[in-house]
PDB file of C-alpha atoms in Angstrom:
ATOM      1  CA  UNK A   1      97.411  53.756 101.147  1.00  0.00           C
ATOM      2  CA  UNK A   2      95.664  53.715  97.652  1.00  0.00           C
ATOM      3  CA  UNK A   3      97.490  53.631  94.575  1.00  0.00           C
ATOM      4  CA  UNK A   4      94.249  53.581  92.521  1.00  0.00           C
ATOM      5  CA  UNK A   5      94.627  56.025  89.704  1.00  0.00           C
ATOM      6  CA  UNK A   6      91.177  57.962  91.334  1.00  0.00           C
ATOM      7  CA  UNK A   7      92.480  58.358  94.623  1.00  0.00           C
ATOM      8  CA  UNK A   8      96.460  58.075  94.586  1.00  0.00           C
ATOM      9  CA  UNK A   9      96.779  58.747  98.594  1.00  0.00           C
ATOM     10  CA  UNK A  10     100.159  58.318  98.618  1.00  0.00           C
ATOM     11  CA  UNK A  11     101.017  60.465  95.648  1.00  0.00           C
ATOM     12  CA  UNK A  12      98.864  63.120  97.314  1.00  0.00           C
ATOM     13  CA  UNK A  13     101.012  62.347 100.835  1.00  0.00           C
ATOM     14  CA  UNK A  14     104.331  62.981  98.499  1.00  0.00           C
ATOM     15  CA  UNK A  15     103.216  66.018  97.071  1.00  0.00           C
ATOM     16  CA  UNK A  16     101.920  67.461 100.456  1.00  0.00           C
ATOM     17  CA  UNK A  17     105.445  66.415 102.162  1.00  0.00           C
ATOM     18  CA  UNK A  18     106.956  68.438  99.141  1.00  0.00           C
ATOM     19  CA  UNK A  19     105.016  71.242  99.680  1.00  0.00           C
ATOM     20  CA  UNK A  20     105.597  71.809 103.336  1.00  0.00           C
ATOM     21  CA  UNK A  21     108.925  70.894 102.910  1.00  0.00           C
ATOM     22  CA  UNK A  22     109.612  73.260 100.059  1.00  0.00           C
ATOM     23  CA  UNK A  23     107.840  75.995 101.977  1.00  0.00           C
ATOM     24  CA  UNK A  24     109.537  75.412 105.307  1.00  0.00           C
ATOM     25  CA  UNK A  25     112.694  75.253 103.650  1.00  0.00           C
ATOM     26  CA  UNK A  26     112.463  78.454 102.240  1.00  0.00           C
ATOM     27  CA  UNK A  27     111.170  79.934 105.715  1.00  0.00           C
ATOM     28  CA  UNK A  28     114.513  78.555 106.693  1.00  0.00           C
ATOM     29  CA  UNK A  29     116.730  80.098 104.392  1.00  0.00           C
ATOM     30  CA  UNK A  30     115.094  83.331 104.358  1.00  0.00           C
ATOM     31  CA  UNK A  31     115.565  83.300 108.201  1.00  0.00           C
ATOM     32  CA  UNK A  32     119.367  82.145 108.111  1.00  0.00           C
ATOM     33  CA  UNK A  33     119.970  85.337 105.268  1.00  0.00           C
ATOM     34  CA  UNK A  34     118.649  87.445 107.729  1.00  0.00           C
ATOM     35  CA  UNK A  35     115.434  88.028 105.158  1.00  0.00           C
ATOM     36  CA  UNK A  36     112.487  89.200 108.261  1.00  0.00           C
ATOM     37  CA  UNK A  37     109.109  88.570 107.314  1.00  0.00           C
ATOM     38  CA  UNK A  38     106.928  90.925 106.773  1.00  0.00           C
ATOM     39  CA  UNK A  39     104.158  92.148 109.928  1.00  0.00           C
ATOM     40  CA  UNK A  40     101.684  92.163 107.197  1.00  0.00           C
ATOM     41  CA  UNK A  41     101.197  92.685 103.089  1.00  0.00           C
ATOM     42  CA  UNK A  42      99.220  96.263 101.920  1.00  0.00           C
ATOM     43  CA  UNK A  43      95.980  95.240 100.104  1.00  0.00           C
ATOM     44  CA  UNK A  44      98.014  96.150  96.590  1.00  0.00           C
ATOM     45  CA  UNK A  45      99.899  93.389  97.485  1.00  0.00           C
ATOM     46  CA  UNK A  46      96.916  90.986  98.058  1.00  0.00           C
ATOM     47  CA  UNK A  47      95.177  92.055  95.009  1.00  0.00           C
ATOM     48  CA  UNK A  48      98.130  91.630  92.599  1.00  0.00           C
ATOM     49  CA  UNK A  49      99.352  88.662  93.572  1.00  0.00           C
ATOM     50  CA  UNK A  50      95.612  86.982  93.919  1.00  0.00           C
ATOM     51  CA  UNK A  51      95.258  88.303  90.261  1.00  0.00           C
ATOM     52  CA  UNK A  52      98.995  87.021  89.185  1.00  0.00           C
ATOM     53  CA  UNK A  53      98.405  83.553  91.114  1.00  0.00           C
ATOM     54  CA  UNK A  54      95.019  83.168  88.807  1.00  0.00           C
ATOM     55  CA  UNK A  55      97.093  83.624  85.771  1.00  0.00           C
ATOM     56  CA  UNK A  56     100.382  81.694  86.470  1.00  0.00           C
ATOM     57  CA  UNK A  57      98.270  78.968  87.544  1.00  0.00           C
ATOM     58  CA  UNK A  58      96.195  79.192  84.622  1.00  0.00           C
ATOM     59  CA  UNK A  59      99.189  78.991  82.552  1.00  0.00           C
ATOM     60  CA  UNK A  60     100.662  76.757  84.081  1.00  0.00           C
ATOM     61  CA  UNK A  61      97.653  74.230  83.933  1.00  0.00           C
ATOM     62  CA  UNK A  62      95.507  74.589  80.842  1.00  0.00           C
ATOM     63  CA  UNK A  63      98.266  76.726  78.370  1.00  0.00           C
ATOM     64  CA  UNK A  64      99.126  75.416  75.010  1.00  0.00           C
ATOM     65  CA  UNK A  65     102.806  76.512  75.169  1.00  0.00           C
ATOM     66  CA  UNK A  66     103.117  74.529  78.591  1.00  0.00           C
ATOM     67  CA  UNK A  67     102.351  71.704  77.613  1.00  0.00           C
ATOM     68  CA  UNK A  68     105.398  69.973  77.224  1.00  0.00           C
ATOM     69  CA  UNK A  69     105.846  70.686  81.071  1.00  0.00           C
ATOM     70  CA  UNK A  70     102.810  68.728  82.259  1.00  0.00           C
ATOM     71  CA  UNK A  71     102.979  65.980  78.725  1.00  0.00           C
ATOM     72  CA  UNK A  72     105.221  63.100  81.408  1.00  0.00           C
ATOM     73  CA  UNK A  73     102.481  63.446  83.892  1.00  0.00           C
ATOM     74  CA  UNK A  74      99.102  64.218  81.281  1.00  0.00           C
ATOM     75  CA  UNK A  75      97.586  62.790  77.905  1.00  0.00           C
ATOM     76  CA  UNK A  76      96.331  65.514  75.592  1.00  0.00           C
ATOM     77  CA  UNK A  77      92.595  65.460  75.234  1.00  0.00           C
ATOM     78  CA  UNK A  78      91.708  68.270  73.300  1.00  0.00           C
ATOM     79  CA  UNK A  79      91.382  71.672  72.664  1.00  0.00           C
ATOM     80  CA  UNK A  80      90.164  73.668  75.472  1.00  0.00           C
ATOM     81  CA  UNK A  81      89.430  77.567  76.060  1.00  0.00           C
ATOM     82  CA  UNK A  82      91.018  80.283  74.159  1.00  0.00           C
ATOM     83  CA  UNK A  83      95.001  79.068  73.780  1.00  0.00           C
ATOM     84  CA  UNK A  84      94.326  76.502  76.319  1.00  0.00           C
ATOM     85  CA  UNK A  85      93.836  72.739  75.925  1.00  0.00           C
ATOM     86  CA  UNK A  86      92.036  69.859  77.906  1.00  0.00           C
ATOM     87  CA  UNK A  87      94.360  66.899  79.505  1.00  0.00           C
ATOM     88  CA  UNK A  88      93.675  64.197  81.882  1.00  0.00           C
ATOM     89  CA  UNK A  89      96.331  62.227  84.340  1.00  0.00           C
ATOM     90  CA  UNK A  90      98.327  59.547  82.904  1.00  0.00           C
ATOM     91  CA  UNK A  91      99.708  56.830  85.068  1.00  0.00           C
ATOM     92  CA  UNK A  92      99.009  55.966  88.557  1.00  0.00           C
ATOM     93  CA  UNK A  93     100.472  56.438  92.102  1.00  0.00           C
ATOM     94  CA  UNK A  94     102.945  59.439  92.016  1.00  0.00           C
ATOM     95  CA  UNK A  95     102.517  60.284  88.197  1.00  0.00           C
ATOM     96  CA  UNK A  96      99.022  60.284  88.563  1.00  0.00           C
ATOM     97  CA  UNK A  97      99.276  62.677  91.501  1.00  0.00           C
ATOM     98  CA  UNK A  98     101.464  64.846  89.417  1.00  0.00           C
ATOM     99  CA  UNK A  99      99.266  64.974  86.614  1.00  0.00           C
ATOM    100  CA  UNK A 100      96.100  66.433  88.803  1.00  0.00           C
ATOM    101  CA  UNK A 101      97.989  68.992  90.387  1.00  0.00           C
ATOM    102  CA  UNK A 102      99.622  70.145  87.062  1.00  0.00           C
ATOM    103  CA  UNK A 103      95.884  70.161  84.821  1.00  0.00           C
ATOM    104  CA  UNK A 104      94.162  71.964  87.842  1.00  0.00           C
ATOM    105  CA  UNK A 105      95.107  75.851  88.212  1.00  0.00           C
ATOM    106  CA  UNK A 106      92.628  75.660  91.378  1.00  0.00           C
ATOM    107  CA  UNK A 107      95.372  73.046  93.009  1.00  0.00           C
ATOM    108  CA  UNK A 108      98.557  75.067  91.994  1.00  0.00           C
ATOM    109  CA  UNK A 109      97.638  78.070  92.979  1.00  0.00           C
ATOM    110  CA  UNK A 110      98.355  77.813  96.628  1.00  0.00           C
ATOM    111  CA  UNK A 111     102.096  76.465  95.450  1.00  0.00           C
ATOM    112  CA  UNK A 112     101.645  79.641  93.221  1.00  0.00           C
ATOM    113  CA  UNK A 113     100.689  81.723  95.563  1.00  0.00           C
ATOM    114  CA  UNK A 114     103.489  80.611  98.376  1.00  0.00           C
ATOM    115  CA  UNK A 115     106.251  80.495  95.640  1.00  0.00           C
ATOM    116  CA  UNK A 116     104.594  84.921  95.675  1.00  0.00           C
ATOM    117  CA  UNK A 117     104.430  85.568  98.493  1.00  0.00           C
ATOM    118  CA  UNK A 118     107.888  83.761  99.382  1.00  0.00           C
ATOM    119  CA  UNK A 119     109.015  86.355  96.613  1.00  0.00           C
ATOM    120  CA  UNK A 120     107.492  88.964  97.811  1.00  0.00           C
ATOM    121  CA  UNK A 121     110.099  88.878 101.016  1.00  0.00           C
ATOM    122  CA  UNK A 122     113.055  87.598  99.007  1.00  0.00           C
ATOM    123  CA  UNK A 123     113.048  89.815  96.103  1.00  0.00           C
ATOM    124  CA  UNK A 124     109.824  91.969  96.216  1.00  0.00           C
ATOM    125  CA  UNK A 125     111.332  94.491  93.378  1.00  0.00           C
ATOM    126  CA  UNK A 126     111.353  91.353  90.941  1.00  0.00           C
ATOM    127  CA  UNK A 127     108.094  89.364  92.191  1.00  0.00           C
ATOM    128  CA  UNK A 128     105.901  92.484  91.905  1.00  0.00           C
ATOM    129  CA  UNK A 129     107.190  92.817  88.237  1.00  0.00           C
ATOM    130  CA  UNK A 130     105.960  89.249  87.691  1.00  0.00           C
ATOM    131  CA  UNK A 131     103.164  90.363  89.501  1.00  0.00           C
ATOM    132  CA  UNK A 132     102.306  93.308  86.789  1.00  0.00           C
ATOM    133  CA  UNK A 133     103.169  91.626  84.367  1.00  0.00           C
ATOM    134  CA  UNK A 134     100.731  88.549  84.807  1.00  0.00           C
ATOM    135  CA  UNK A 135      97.959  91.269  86.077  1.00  0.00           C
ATOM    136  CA  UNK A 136      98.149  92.832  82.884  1.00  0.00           C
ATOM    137  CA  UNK A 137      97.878  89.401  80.935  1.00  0.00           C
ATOM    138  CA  UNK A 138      95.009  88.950  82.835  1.00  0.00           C
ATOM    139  CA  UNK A 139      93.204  92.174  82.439  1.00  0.00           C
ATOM    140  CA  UNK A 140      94.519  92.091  78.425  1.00  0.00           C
ATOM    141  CA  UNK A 141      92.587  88.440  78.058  1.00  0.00           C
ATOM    142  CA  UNK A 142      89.357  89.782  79.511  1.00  0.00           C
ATOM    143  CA  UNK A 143      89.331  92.379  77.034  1.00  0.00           C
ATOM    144  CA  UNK A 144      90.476  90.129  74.168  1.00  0.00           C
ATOM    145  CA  UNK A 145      87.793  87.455  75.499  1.00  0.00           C
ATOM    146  CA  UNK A 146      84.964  90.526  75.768  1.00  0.00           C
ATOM    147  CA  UNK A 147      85.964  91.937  72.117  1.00  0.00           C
ATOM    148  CA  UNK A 148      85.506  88.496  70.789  1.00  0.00           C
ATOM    149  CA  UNK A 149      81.910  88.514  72.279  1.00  0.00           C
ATOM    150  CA  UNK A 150      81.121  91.174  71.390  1.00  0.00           C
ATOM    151  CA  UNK A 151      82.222  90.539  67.526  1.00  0.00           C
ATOM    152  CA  UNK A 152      80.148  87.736  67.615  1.00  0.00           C
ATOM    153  CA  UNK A 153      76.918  89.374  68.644  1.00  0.00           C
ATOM    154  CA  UNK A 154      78.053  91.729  66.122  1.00  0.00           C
ATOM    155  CA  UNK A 155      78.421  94.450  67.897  1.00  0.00           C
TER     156      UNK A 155
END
């Protein structure tokens, strides 16, 4: 496998193993605490946690204050969208890896978005709190994002 910095296969191979194992695990434990999955989610469901996935993600990726979370794995390139910044992967092989998943909010959010809807069965009191509360970060940024635009057309 590749351990070129633009294609670290292996890395990507590590991270996927993670991921399935992560997810199965939890299937696992949710299944030995007697936790039944659900037939189906209601479309409120869907919709908030598709709108709270965008945001965590988006957080977690491109967020000033996060930053020291992704900093072993990405090298600071500059600033980027409103309270966000630009970073690129440092290293190579498993680091590298690392580094694209954590600057790309299109690549976390299906760990989001499992990690949600794994909540959602576990503790769905809590997760659709986190839920609301990252919807309404999301619908508060549009409008901050829109009022700016708008003062600047002067409007």
């Amino acid at each position: 496998m590749s351990t070129s910095p633009e294609r670290p296969l292996g890395g990507y191979a590590v991270l996927s193993a993670g991921f399935g194992g992560a997810v199965g695990g939890a299937l696992v434990a949710l299944r030995a605490t007697g936790k039944p999955l659900p037939k189906g989610f209601g479309i409120g469901d869907v919709l908030l946690g598709g709108v709270a996935t965008h945001k965590l993600s988006r957080l977690l990726a491109k967020d000033k204050v996060t930053s020291f979370l992704r900093a072993p794995f990405t090298e600071y390139q500059g600033p980027g969208g409103p309270g966000e910044v630009e970073e690129k992967p440092r290293g190579s092989g498993l680091r590298y890896a690392v580094g694209e998943l954590l600057i790309c909010p299109y690549c976390l959010g299906l760990w989001v978005a499992a990690g949600y809807g794994l909540g959602l069965v576990s503790a769905p009191r809590a997760t659709r709190l986190a839920g609301y509360v990252l919807t309404a970060l999301t619908i508060s940024d549009s409008l901050h994002i829109a009022y700016k635009a708008a003062e600047e057309k002067g409007l």
